[in-house]
Structures are given as C-alpha cells and as structure tokens.
Amino acid sequence: MTNSSTPNRNRLSRLWVAYGPIIAILCLAAWLRVDGVGFGLPALNDPDEPLFMMKAYDMLARGSLNPQWFGHPGTITLYSLALVMVAVAAFGLLSGRFADLPDFAAAVHLDPGIVFLPARLFIVANGVACVWLVYLIGKRLWGQRAGLAAALFLAVNAVHISWSQVIRTDVQASFFMLLCVLQAIAILQDGRLRYYVLAGIFAGLACATKWPAALVGLCPFVAALYSVAKQGADRRLVLLMPAVAGLALFAVSPFLIFSYDIVLRDLSGEARPFHPGATGEGFWANLFWYISTPLAGSMGALGLILAAIGIVGGMVRDRIWLIAVCPGFLAFLVVISTQHLLWERWLVPVLPFFALGLGWVAGPGLARILDGKLRLAQLGSLVAMVALALPMLVTAQARAEERRHDTRQIATAWARTHIPAGSTILVEHAALDLMQGPWKITFPLGTAGCVDARAALKGQISEEDVDRSRQGSPVVDYAHVDENRLPSCRADYAIFSHEATYRQDKARFPREYSRYAAAIRQGIVCGRIMPVPGHSGGPEVLVIRFPAEGERAGHCPG
C-alpha cells in the first residue's frame, strides 16, 4: 500500500533544493539592508539624499516630468522617488493621517523620514534584486552552486549593504546593468532577436539612471560581434542593440535633448577636478585605492584574492564569461579609476562582478580541483562559502553599528544636554534632529551667508535660491560662505562636520581651512567627536563655543 504523502514530500524536497537556498539568501540580504535603514533620521547624514528628494518633489509640485537636473542623469531614480512620494501621500490621506496635501507637506518638513524612509526602502529593494540577478547570472554560467555562492557574497558585502540604504542612483543603475548582462549571456546561448532588443532597453535604462552605466552595453555589443563572427548571426544585429539603447534612453528622458543646455551645465558641474576628501591621484593610484580600500575592506584579503582568481579563471575557461560579462564591468572599473575624484559608491556596480568571481571559485573552480569527487566538491564549496561569508558578515555588521551611532547624532545629543535654550547654533550638516530644540539653527549657504534653517524648511528659501547661492560649489559648508556674508554666521555655538576634511588636505585647500582656523581662534573647542571603527561612524565633528560680546574668556558648558 503506497503512502500518498510520499509524492508530496518528494515534491517539497525538490522545491526546497531548487528554491530554498536562494530564498534564504534573499531573506538574509533583505534583513541586512533593512537593519538600520532609518539611520540618522530625522537628520540627513548623506549630503546628496536631499538633492534627489527635492528634485523629485519639485517635479510633482510643477506637475512636470522634466527633472531640470541631469547630473547623473538620475532620471529613472527621480521618477521612482516621485512615485514613492505619491504612494506615501495617498496612503496618508486615505488612512486619515493627513487632512490634505498641505498638511502632508507640513508634516514632511517637520519629519522628512515620512518620505525618506520609504524611499530608502525602495533602494533596499533594488539592492536585494541585484542579489537575485547575480544568482541568475552565476547559475546560468556555471550552475546553481556558483549562483548561490555569488549571491551570498553580494548579500553580505558591507559596501553593497551600505549604499543599498542610501537614496542615490548607484544601486538602481547596477540593477539595470545586471539585467543587461543576462541578455548578453542569452545572446550567445540562444541568439534570439528579443535578447538584443532587451539588452538595448536595459542598457538605455542603466544610462538614464547613471551615465557611466552605459558601459554595460559593451557586454551585449561584444556578444553580438562574436555571434556574427563565429556563429553566423545577421550583421545588422550588431547595430541593433546600441540603436535600441539610444531610443530607450531618450524615450524615458526626452528632456536630455529638449533641455540640452541644462544637461551641459550639470555635466560640467559633475566633472570637478577637486573635492574635499575625495580627490584622486591618477589612474594607478585610484585603481589601487578601489582595490585596497572598499574592495579588500568589504571582502577581506583572501576573498579579494580568490575573486581575482575566479575572474581570471573564468576568462581562461569560459568563453561566455569572457565575452558577455567581462567587457562592461572591466571597462567600468577602468573608467572610474581614470576620474579626478574617488568615491566608494562608484564601485557599487562592480561588486557583483567580484561576487561572481568568487562564485566561479566555489563552483567550477573547486570542481576542477576535486575532479570526479562530487560530494567532496559540494562539501568543500559549502565550507568555503561559510568561511568567506562570515568575516564579510562581521564587517557588514560593524559598518551597520557605525551608521547607527553617527558622530553627528552624538553631537546632537551633546547639544541637547549642554547648549542653553535661546542659543544660536551654526551647523554644516542637515541636522533636522535639532530643529525641534529651543535654539535658533543657522546653515551656511554660499553667497546667501548663514540662513535660518527653519525658514528654509518652510519653503521661504526656494531650491532655485539654494542653487544660485552655491555658485557651483561642490559642497555647502562654512568654508564656502561669501566673505561679505560672514557676519550672518555669528553664533553662540558651531557644529563643524567638514573642518577635519580640510585640515587633512590643507595643502590643496588652504583658503578653506584658514576659515575654520580663524573660527577656532575666536572660540573655545568644547569637543572633537571622533568616529570609532566598529562602534561609531561619520566625520570628525568639532563643537565650538563662541564667547558673547564683552565676555573676556569663553568656557564650555557642563
């Protein structure tokens, strides 16, 4: 007599083998990216998050699809953020939390986390989707074990986790790049027309999100060239993908043509040769920094070495990896290394490439070493995955702890305890966590001097005013306040979060540093709040008290 439950158990077992491990990895990826995603709020620690949210809000306020900003160009991200805002507002109105749209806008001004947190969760979703796509790429290239290993290593990568929690274009651009790579692989494996079209669409969307992401188009382009040369494909297909990519780019962002003057302005603004704390030193020095700092720091030395072995081993052993994957990612790494500036976030689209290198080691690489010993290869792969992933996970958790205990929020806690009510505080970061306190908060804004932060939040200072006041400055800080407007910066206390950056590079920024040095001489340093690796993150923050008029000697409270 047959047990009727046996087929069901067998089917569940097959489903678990097929989908259980990747579901577990995706859950891990989601948990790591959601954990601490509200860091800093209501303060805005990342200086670029407000820019993206303001541009998205401005489109809604104007009732226009023209972002009127194309620095990244960021079009897809800005449209996505606008939709997130609409969804949050609609939910709030339908649930009765907000009486009307003005009530919603007023609530957001007081607590930007109302829209910033959902927007960050949207970026988190893109980050988790990247893990899923890396699994699909690894599985298609080298089998399920390689796909799982690559997905796991990207899931626990500290750099990828960090930037999956920040409202920027890098992670979303990486999502479209990976979709394009999947089509490039399909071009070589199948060769159907739809894969050329889809590759072009995803390359166009990647470019519409972040300009350098267009380099991923090299993957399907080289695959098409190979298909024509070796597989007898139609030569016209070589031009099809770039043509579709261009059409997709301008279909989603026709304003790149209609507002070409703004495009040129924003591109020139992005191409700065210097930036405090982020100025590069040439191609080889930049490449070494990317490899030795964000890559080695998040993967570990052993992980980085094995990833390099996997990348090279795959290039030697696998024609599809060499032709359909390597061109775009290697070109991207080269291009970011040639830039004048260095940013950890620029490496985000390259991280899946190194995760796939580790996937090759855990899959076909280990299988070749243990030729014919399948069970031993499976066990060895599992041990290697755990042994490499655990240190990466520890690093990711340490960085999460640093984000939860940022030096700027530590400075806010000090202010709440020690600064008397009625004082004027000059701050350089978006310290919205100070806005509800009994102080006047001022913020440095270029030619406008130091402005009332509450007035700016209430819309009395427009986005156009902000752009004009910056005059193209790469940062908004005390060092870039117009000399004639310095009297407007008079305050009882200053919380400087940029002083250390200029001090560490004062040979390149002597004028900017001298501004802080003069302020320090005029006041008394009440504290330097330093980041502590593994415990607290953020910039070095300097808290200064300025004596009142007629006061001979200053002193710190408490």
Coordinates of C-alpha atoms in Angstrom, one line a residue:
M1 CA 0.0 0.0 0.0
T2 CA 1.5 3.3 -1.1
N3 CA 1.8 6.2 1.3
S4 CA 0.0 9.1 -0.5
S5 CA 2.1 11.7 1.4
T6 CA 5.4 10.4 -0.2
P7 CA 5.0 12.2 -3.6
N8 CA 4.1 15.4 -1.7
R9 CA 7.2 15.1 0.5
N10 CA 9.3 14.4 -2.6
R11 CA 7.9 17.5 -4.4
L12 CA 8.5 19.7 -1.4
S13 CA 12.1 18.3 -1.2
R14 CA 12.7 19.2 -4.8
L15 CA 11.2 22.7 -4.4
W16 CA 13.5 23.3 -1.4
V17 CA 16.5 22.1 -3.3
A18 CA 15.6 24.4 -6.2
Y19 CA 14.4 27.5 -4.4
G20 CA 15.1 27.2 -0.6
P21 CA 18.7 28.2 -0.5
I22 CA 18.3 31.3 -2.7
I23 CA 15.2 32.3 -0.8
A24 CA 17.2 32.1 2.4
I25 CA 20.0 34.2 0.9
L26 CA 17.5 36.8 -0.3
C27 CA 15.9 37.0 3.2
L28 CA 19.4 37.5 4.6
A29 CA 20.1 40.2 2.1
A30 CA 16.9 41.9 2.8
W31 CA 17.4 41.7 6.6
L32 CA 20.9 43.1 6.4
R33 CA 19.7 46.1 4.2
V34 CA 16.6 46.9 6.3
D35 CA 18.5 46.7 9.6
G36 CA 19.3 50.3 10.5
V37 CA 17.9 51.7 7.2
G38 CA 16.5 54.6 9.2
F39 CA 20.0 55.8 10.3
G40 CA 20.2 59.4 11.3
L41 CA 16.6 60.3 10.7
P42 CA 15.2 62.9 11.0
A43 CA 18.7 64.3 10.4
L44 CA 20.0 63.7 6.9
N45 CA 23.6 62.4 7.1
D46 CA 24.2 61.9 3.4
P47 CA 24.5 65.3 1.7
D48 CA 23.1 64.1 -1.6
E49 CA 19.9 62.4 -0.4
P50 CA 18.1 65.8 0.0
L51 CA 19.0 66.7 -3.6
F52 CA 17.4 63.7 -5.1
M53 CA 14.3 64.0 -2.9
M54 CA 14.0 67.8 -3.6
K55 CA 14.3 67.2 -7.4
A56 CA 11.6 64.5 -7.2
Y57 CA 9.3 66.7 -5.1
D58 CA 9.9 69.7 -7.4
M59 CA 8.6 67.6 -10.4
L60 CA 5.4 66.8 -8.5
A61 CA 5.0 70.5 -7.4
R62 CA 5.4 71.7 -11.0
G63 CA 3.3 68.9 -12.5
S64 CA 6.1 68.2 -15.0
L65 CA 8.2 65.1 -16.0
N66 CA 11.2 67.3 -16.6
P67 CA 13.6 66.9 -13.7
Q68 CA 15.5 70.0 -14.8
W69 CA 18.6 68.3 -13.4
F70 CA 20.7 65.7 -15.2
G71 CA 23.9 65.4 -13.2
H72 CA 23.8 61.5 -13.1
P73 CA 21.4 61.9 -15.1
G74 CA 19.3 60.2 -12.4
T75 CA 16.1 60.3 -14.4
I76 CA 14.8 56.8 -13.6
T77 CA 15.7 57.3 -9.9
L78 CA 13.9 60.6 -9.7
Y79 CA 10.8 59.2 -11.4
S80 CA 10.8 56.3 -8.9
L81 CA 11.2 58.7 -5.9
A82 CA 8.3 60.8 -7.2
L83 CA 6.1 57.7 -7.4
V84 CA 7.2 56.7 -3.8
M85 CA 6.2 60.2 -2.6
V86 CA 2.8 59.9 -4.3
A87 CA 2.2 56.5 -2.8
V88 CA 3.1 57.8 0.7
A89 CA 0.9 60.8 0.4
A90 CA -2.0 58.7 -1.0
F91 CA -1.7 56.2 1.9
G92 CA -1.5 59.0 4.4
L93 CA -4.6 60.7 3.0
L94 CA -6.6 57.6 2.7
S95 CA -5.7 56.4 6.2
G96 CA -6.6 59.8 7.7
R97 CA -3.1 60.6 9.0
F98 CA -3.1 63.7 6.9
A99 CA -6.1 66.0 6.3
D100 CA -4.9 67.3 2.9
L101 CA -1.8 67.8 0.8
P102 CA -0.7 71.0 2.7
D103 CA -0.9 69.0 5.9
F104 CA 1.2 66.3 4.4
A105 CA 3.8 68.8 3.2
A106 CA 3.9 70.4 6.6
A107 CA 4.4 67.0 8.3
V108 CA 7.3 66.1 5.9
H109 CA 9.0 69.4 6.7
L110 CA 9.0 68.6 10.4
D111 CA 9.9 64.9 9.9
P112 CA 11.4 64.1 6.5
G113 CA 11.6 60.5 7.5
I114 CA 8.0 60.2 6.4
V115 CA 9.1 60.1 2.8
F116 CA 12.8 59.4 3.2
L117 CA 12.4 56.1 4.9
P118 CA 10.1 54.6 2.2
A119 CA 12.4 56.0 -0.5
R120 CA 15.4 54.2 1.2
L121 CA 13.3 51.0 1.3
F122 CA 12.8 51.3 -2.4
I123 CA 16.6 51.4 -2.8
V124 CA 16.8 48.4 -0.5
A125 CA 14.5 46.5 -2.8
N126 CA 16.8 47.3 -5.7
G127 CA 19.8 46.0 -3.7
V128 CA 18.0 42.7 -2.9
A129 CA 17.0 42.5 -6.6
C130 CA 20.7 42.8 -7.5
V131 CA 21.5 39.7 -5.3
W132 CA 18.7 37.8 -7.1
L133 CA 20.1 38.8 -10.5
V134 CA 23.7 37.8 -9.6
Y135 CA 22.3 34.4 -8.6
L136 CA 20.6 34.0 -12.0
I137 CA 23.8 35.1 -13.8
G138 CA 26.0 32.7 -11.8
K139 CA 23.5 29.8 -12.2
R140 CA 23.2 30.4 -16.0
L141 CA 27.0 30.5 -16.4
W142 CA 28.2 27.8 -14.0
G143 CA 25.3 26.1 -12.3
Q144 CA 23.3 26.6 -9.1
R145 CA 26.2 26.2 -6.6
A146 CA 28.1 29.0 -8.3
G147 CA 25.0 31.2 -8.4
L148 CA 24.2 30.6 -4.8
A149 CA 27.8 31.4 -3.8
A150 CA 27.9 34.7 -5.8
A151 CA 24.5 35.7 -4.4
L152 CA 25.6 35.0 -0.8
F153 CA 28.8 37.0 -1.2
L154 CA 27.0 40.0 -2.6
A155 CA 24.3 39.7 0.0
V156 CA 26.8 40.1 2.9
N157 CA 29.1 42.7 1.2
A158 CA 29.4 45.7 3.5
V159 CA 29.8 48.3 0.7
H160 CA 26.8 47.0 -1.2
I161 CA 24.7 46.9 2.0
S162 CA 25.7 50.5 3.0
W163 CA 24.8 52.0 -0.4
S164 CA 21.6 50.0 -0.6
Q165 CA 20.3 52.1 2.3
V166 CA 21.1 55.5 0.7
I167 CA 18.9 57.4 -1.8
R168 CA 21.2 57.5 -4.8
T169 CA 21.4 56.2 -8.3
D170 CA 24.3 53.6 -7.9
V171 CA 22.3 50.6 -6.8
Q172 CA 19.4 51.1 -9.2
A173 CA 21.9 51.6 -12.1
S174 CA 23.5 48.3 -11.0
F175 CA 20.1 46.6 -11.2
F176 CA 19.7 47.6 -14.9
M177 CA 23.3 46.7 -15.7
L178 CA 22.8 43.1 -14.4
L179 CA 19.6 42.8 -16.4
C180 CA 21.6 43.8 -19.5
V181 CA 24.3 41.2 -18.7
L182 CA 21.6 38.5 -18.5
Q183 CA 20.5 39.4 -22.1
A184 CA 24.1 39.4 -23.3
I185 CA 24.6 35.9 -22.0
A186 CA 21.3 34.9 -23.7
I187 CA 22.6 36.4 -27.0
L188 CA 25.5 33.9 -27.0
Q189 CA 23.5 31.0 -25.7
D190 CA 20.3 31.4 -27.8
G191 CA 20.7 34.3 -30.2
R192 CA 17.0 35.3 -30.5
L193 CA 16.1 38.8 -31.6
R194 CA 14.3 39.7 -28.4
Y195 CA 17.5 39.4 -26.4
Y196 CA 19.2 42.0 -28.5
V197 CA 16.2 44.3 -28.0
L198 CA 16.0 43.7 -24.3
A199 CA 19.8 44.2 -23.9
G200 CA 19.4 47.6 -25.6
I201 CA 16.5 48.6 -23.4
F202 CA 18.3 47.8 -20.2
A203 CA 21.5 49.5 -21.3
G204 CA 19.4 52.6 -22.1
L205 CA 17.7 52.5 -18.7
A206 CA 21.0 52.0 -17.0
C207 CA 22.4 55.1 -18.7
A208 CA 19.3 57.1 -17.9
T209 CA 20.0 56.2 -14.3
K210 CA 23.8 56.9 -14.2
W211 CA 25.8 58.0 -17.2
P212 CA 28.8 55.5 -16.8
A213 CA 26.4 52.6 -16.5
A214 CA 26.1 52.8 -20.3
L215 CA 29.4 50.9 -20.4
V216 CA 27.4 47.7 -19.7
G217 CA 26.3 48.0 -23.3
L218 CA 29.7 46.6 -24.2
C219 CA 28.6 43.2 -22.9
P220 CA 25.8 42.6 -25.5
F221 CA 27.8 44.5 -28.1
V222 CA 30.8 42.3 -27.9
A223 CA 28.5 39.2 -27.7
A224 CA 26.8 40.4 -30.9
L225 CA 30.2 40.8 -32.6
Y226 CA 31.2 37.3 -31.6
S227 CA 27.8 35.9 -32.8
V228 CA 28.3 37.5 -36.2
A229 CA 31.9 36.3 -36.5
K230 CA 31.7 32.8 -35.1
Q231 CA 28.0 31.8 -35.1
G232 CA 26.9 33.3 -38.4
A233 CA 24.4 35.8 -36.9
D234 CA 23.0 38.6 -39.0
R235 CA 25.4 41.5 -39.1
R236 CA 22.6 44.1 -38.6
L237 CA 22.2 42.8 -35.1
V238 CA 25.5 44.4 -34.1
L239 CA 23.9 47.8 -34.6
L240 CA 20.5 46.9 -33.2
M241 CA 21.4 46.9 -29.6
P242 CA 23.1 50.4 -29.5
A243 CA 20.2 51.8 -31.6
V244 CA 17.6 50.4 -29.2
A245 CA 19.7 51.6 -26.2
G246 CA 19.7 55.2 -27.6
L247 CA 15.9 55.0 -28.3
A248 CA 15.2 53.7 -24.8
L249 CA 17.4 56.4 -23.2
F250 CA 15.6 59.3 -25.0
A251 CA 12.2 57.6 -24.6
V252 CA 12.4 57.7 -20.8
S253 CA 14.2 61.0 -20.8
P254 CA 13.5 63.1 -23.9
F255 CA 14.5 66.2 -21.8
L256 CA 18.1 65.2 -22.4
I257 CA 17.5 66.7 -25.8
F258 CA 14.9 69.4 -25.0
S259 CA 17.0 70.7 -22.1
Y260 CA 20.4 70.1 -23.5
D261 CA 21.7 73.4 -22.0
I262 CA 20.9 72.1 -18.5
V263 CA 22.5 68.8 -19.3
L264 CA 25.7 70.6 -20.3
R265 CA 25.6 72.7 -17.2
D266 CA 25.1 69.7 -14.9
L267 CA 27.7 67.6 -16.6
S268 CA 30.3 70.4 -16.2
G269 CA 29.3 70.6 -12.5
E270 CA 29.9 66.9 -12.0
A271 CA 33.3 67.0 -13.7
R272 CA 35.1 68.8 -10.9
P273 CA 38.9 68.1 -10.6
F274 CA 38.9 68.5 -6.8
H275 CA 36.6 67.6 -3.9
P276 CA 37.5 67.9 -0.2
G277 CA 38.5 64.4 0.9
A278 CA 37.8 62.7 -2.4
T279 CA 40.5 64.0 -4.8
G280 CA 42.2 61.2 -6.8
E281 CA 45.9 60.9 -7.6
G282 CA 45.8 59.4 -11.1
F283 CA 44.7 56.1 -12.7
W284 CA 47.0 53.6 -11.0
A285 CA 46.7 55.3 -7.5
N286 CA 42.9 55.4 -7.9
L287 CA 42.7 51.8 -9.0
F288 CA 44.9 50.7 -6.1
W289 CA 42.6 52.7 -3.7
Y290 CA 39.5 51.0 -5.0
I291 CA 41.1 47.5 -4.7
S292 CA 42.8 48.0 -1.4
T293 CA 40.2 50.0 0.4
P294 CA 36.5 49.4 -0.4
L295 CA 37.1 46.0 -2.1
A296 CA 39.6 44.5 0.3
G297 CA 37.8 46.1 3.2
S298 CA 34.5 44.6 2.4
M299 CA 35.7 41.2 1.0
G300 CA 38.8 40.6 3.1
A301 CA 42.2 39.9 1.6
L302 CA 41.5 36.2 1.0
G303 CA 38.1 36.9 -0.5
L304 CA 39.6 39.5 -2.9
I305 CA 42.4 37.2 -4.0
L306 CA 40.0 34.3 -4.6
A307 CA 37.7 36.7 -6.5
A308 CA 40.6 37.7 -8.7
I309 CA 41.4 34.1 -9.3
G310 CA 37.8 33.4 -10.2
I311 CA 37.6 36.3 -12.6
V312 CA 40.8 35.3 -14.4
G313 CA 40.0 31.6 -14.2
G314 CA 36.6 32.3 -15.7
M315 CA 38.2 34.3 -18.5
V316 CA 40.5 31.4 -19.4
R317 CA 38.0 28.6 -19.1
D318 CA 34.6 30.2 -20.0
R319 CA 34.0 31.9 -23.4
I320 CA 30.6 33.3 -22.3
W321 CA 32.1 34.9 -19.1
L322 CA 34.9 36.5 -21.1
I323 CA 32.7 37.8 -23.9
A324 CA 29.3 38.6 -22.4
V325 CA 30.2 39.7 -18.8
C326 CA 33.8 40.9 -18.5
P327 CA 33.9 43.8 -21.1
G328 CA 31.3 46.0 -19.4
F329 CA 32.5 45.5 -15.8
L330 CA 36.2 45.8 -16.6
A331 CA 35.5 49.0 -18.6
F332 CA 33.5 50.4 -15.7
L333 CA 36.4 49.8 -13.3
V334 CA 38.8 51.4 -15.7
V335 CA 36.6 54.4 -16.2
I336 CA 36.0 55.2 -12.5
S337 CA 39.7 54.8 -11.9
T338 CA 40.5 57.5 -14.6
Q339 CA 38.3 60.1 -12.9
H340 CA 39.7 63.0 -10.9
L341 CA 37.6 62.0 -7.8
L342 CA 37.4 58.9 -5.7
W343 CA 34.1 57.7 -4.2
E344 CA 33.4 54.4 -2.6
R345 CA 29.8 54.4 -4.1
W346 CA 31.2 54.4 -7.6
L347 CA 32.4 50.8 -7.0
V348 CA 28.9 49.5 -6.3
P349 CA 28.2 48.3 -9.9
V350 CA 31.5 46.4 -9.9
L351 CA 30.8 44.4 -6.7
P352 CA 28.5 41.8 -8.5
F353 CA 31.4 41.1 -10.9
F354 CA 33.7 40.3 -8.0
A355 CA 31.0 38.3 -6.3
L356 CA 30.6 36.2 -9.5
G357 CA 34.4 35.7 -9.5
L358 CA 34.0 34.1 -6.0
G359 CA 31.1 32.1 -7.4
W360 CA 33.4 30.6 -10.1
V361 CA 35.8 29.5 -7.4
A362 CA 33.1 27.9 -5.4
G363 CA 31.6 26.3 -8.5
P364 CA 33.6 25.1 -11.5
G365 CA 36.9 26.1 -9.9
L366 CA 36.6 23.8 -6.9
A367 CA 35.0 21.1 -9.1
R368 CA 38.1 21.1 -11.3
I369 CA 40.4 20.7 -8.3
L370 CA 38.3 17.8 -6.9
D371 CA 37.6 16.3 -10.3
G372 CA 35.2 13.4 -10.1
K373 CA 34.6 13.8 -6.3
L374 CA 31.1 15.4 -6.5
R375 CA 30.2 15.1 -2.8
L376 CA 33.5 16.3 -1.7
A377 CA 33.2 19.3 -4.1
Q378 CA 29.8 20.1 -2.7
L379 CA 31.0 20.0 0.9
G380 CA 34.1 22.0 0.0
S381 CA 32.0 24.6 -1.7
L382 CA 29.8 24.9 1.4
V383 CA 32.7 25.2 3.7
A384 CA 34.4 27.8 1.5
M385 CA 31.2 29.8 1.3
V386 CA 30.7 29.9 5.0
A387 CA 34.4 30.6 5.7
L388 CA 34.4 33.6 3.4
A389 CA 31.0 34.9 4.1
L390 CA 31.3 35.0 7.9
P391 CA 34.1 37.6 8.0
M392 CA 32.3 39.7 5.4
L393 CA 29.2 39.5 7.6
V394 CA 31.1 40.6 10.6
T395 CA 32.4 43.6 8.6
A396 CA 28.9 44.4 7.4
Q397 CA 27.6 44.3 11.0
A398 CA 30.4 46.6 12.2
R399 CA 29.5 49.2 9.5
A400 CA 25.8 48.9 10.4
E401 CA 26.8 49.7 14.0
E402 CA 28.8 52.7 12.9
R403 CA 25.8 54.0 10.9
R404 CA 23.5 53.7 13.9
H405 CA 25.9 55.7 16.1
D406 CA 27.0 58.6 13.8
T407 CA 29.2 61.4 15.2
R408 CA 26.7 63.9 14.0
Q409 CA 23.9 62.4 16.1
I410 CA 26.4 62.2 19.0
A411 CA 26.9 65.9 18.6
T412 CA 23.2 66.5 18.7
A413 CA 22.9 64.5 21.9
W414 CA 25.7 66.8 23.4
A415 CA 23.9 69.9 22.2
R416 CA 20.6 68.8 23.9
T417 CA 22.4 68.2 27.2
H418 CA 24.7 71.3 27.2
I419 CA 23.6 74.1 25.0
P420 CA 21.3 76.6 26.7
A421 CA 17.9 77.4 25.3
G422 CA 17.8 80.5 23.1
S423 CA 21.3 80.0 21.8
T424 CA 22.2 80.2 18.1
I425 CA 23.8 77.1 16.6
L426 CA 25.6 77.1 13.3
V427 CA 25.6 73.6 11.7
E428 CA 27.0 72.3 8.5
H429 CA 25.0 69.1 8.0
A430 CA 21.3 68.7 7.7
A431 CA 20.7 68.5 11.5
L432 CA 17.0 68.2 11.4
D433 CA 17.2 66.4 14.7
L434 CA 18.0 69.9 16.2
M435 CA 15.0 71.7 14.7
Q436 CA 12.6 70.9 17.5
G437 CA 15.0 72.2 20.1
P438 CA 14.9 75.6 21.9
W439 CA 17.6 77.1 19.7
K440 CA 18.0 79.1 16.5
I441 CA 19.6 76.9 13.9
T442 CA 21.6 78.5 11.0
F443 CA 23.1 76.8 8.0
P444 CA 25.9 78.1 5.7
L445 CA 24.7 78.7 2.1
G446 CA 27.4 80.3 0.0
T447 CA 26.5 83.8 -1.2
A448 CA 23.4 83.9 1.0
G449 CA 25.5 83.7 4.1
C450 CA 24.2 81.7 7.0
V451 CA 20.5 81.3 6.7
D452 CA 17.7 80.4 9.1
A453 CA 17.3 76.6 8.8
R454 CA 13.7 76.7 9.9
A455 CA 12.8 79.3 7.3
A456 CA 14.5 77.2 4.6
L457 CA 12.5 74.1 5.7
K458 CA 9.2 76.1 5.5
G459 CA 9.9 76.9 1.9
Q460 CA 10.8 80.5 2.4
I461 CA 14.1 79.7 0.6
S462 CA 13.5 78.0 -2.7
E463 CA 15.5 75.4 -4.4
E464 CA 16.5 78.0 -7.1
D465 CA 17.8 80.2 -4.3
V466 CA 19.9 77.3 -3.0
D467 CA 21.4 76.6 -6.4
R468 CA 22.2 80.3 -7.0
S469 CA 23.8 80.6 -3.6
R470 CA 26.0 77.6 -4.1
Q471 CA 27.5 79.1 -7.3
G472 CA 28.7 75.6 -8.4
S473 CA 30.4 74.8 -5.1
P474 CA 30.9 71.0 -4.7
V475 CA 29.9 71.3 -1.0
V476 CA 27.8 73.5 1.1
D477 CA 29.8 74.5 4.2
Y478 CA 31.2 77.3 6.3
A479 CA 34.4 77.4 4.2
H480 CA 32.4 78.5 1.1
V481 CA 30.3 81.3 2.7
D482 CA 30.9 84.6 0.8
E483 CA 33.4 86.7 2.7
N484 CA 31.0 89.7 2.8
R485 CA 28.3 87.5 4.4
L486 CA 30.4 86.1 7.2
P487 CA 28.7 88.4 9.8
S488 CA 25.5 86.5 9.2
C489 CA 27.2 83.4 10.6
R490 CA 27.7 84.8 14.0
A491 CA 26.5 82.2 16.5
D492 CA 26.9 81.1 20.1
Y493 CA 27.9 77.6 19.0
A494 CA 29.1 75.9 15.9
I495 CA 29.0 72.2 15.0
F496 CA 31.5 71.8 12.2
S497 CA 31.4 68.4 10.3
H498 CA 33.7 69.5 7.4
E499 CA 36.7 71.1 9.3
A500 CA 38.7 67.8 9.6
T501 CA 38.4 67.2 5.9
Y502 CA 40.0 70.5 5.0
R503 CA 42.6 70.1 7.8
Q504 CA 43.7 66.8 6.4
D505 CA 44.1 68.3 3.0
K506 CA 45.0 71.9 3.8
A507 CA 47.8 71.9 1.2
R508 CA 45.2 71.7 -1.5
F509 CA 42.5 73.8 0.3
P510 CA 44.5 76.4 2.2
R511 CA 41.9 79.2 2.0
E512 CA 39.1 76.9 3.1
Y513 CA 41.0 75.5 6.1
S514 CA 42.1 79.1 7.1
R515 CA 38.4 79.9 7.5
Y516 CA 38.0 77.2 10.1
A517 CA 41.3 78.0 11.8
A518 CA 40.1 81.6 12.3
A519 CA 36.8 80.4 13.8
I520 CA 38.7 78.1 16.2
R521 CA 40.9 81.0 17.3
Q522 CA 37.8 83.1 18.0
G523 CA 36.1 80.5 20.2
I524 CA 36.8 77.6 22.5
V525 CA 36.7 74.0 21.4
C526 CA 34.2 72.1 23.5
G527 CA 34.8 68.8 21.9
R528 CA 36.1 66.7 19.0
I529 CA 33.8 63.8 18.3
M530 CA 35.8 61.1 16.5
P531 CA 34.5 58.1 14.7
V532 CA 35.5 54.8 16.3
P533 CA 35.8 51.8 13.9
G534 CA 33.2 49.2 14.7
H535 CA 31.3 51.4 17.1
S536 CA 30.6 54.9 15.6
G537 CA 30.9 56.3 12.2
G538 CA 30.6 59.6 10.3
P539 CA 33.0 62.5 10.0
E540 CA 35.1 64.0 12.8
V541 CA 32.8 66.7 14.3
L542 CA 34.1 69.8 16.0
V543 CA 32.0 71.6 18.6
I544 CA 32.9 75.3 19.3
R545 CA 31.5 77.8 21.7
F546 CA 32.0 81.5 20.8
P547 CA 32.0 84.0 23.7
A548 CA 29.3 86.6 23.8
E549 CA 30.2 90.3 23.1
G550 CA 32.1 91.7 26.1
E551 CA 32.8 88.2 27.5
R552 CA 36.5 88.1 28.2
A553 CA 37.0 84.3 28.4
G554 CA 34.9 81.6 26.9
H555 CA 34.1 78.4 28.7
C556 CA 32.3 75.2 27.7
P557 CA 29.0 74.3 29.5
G558 CA 28.7 71.3 31.7

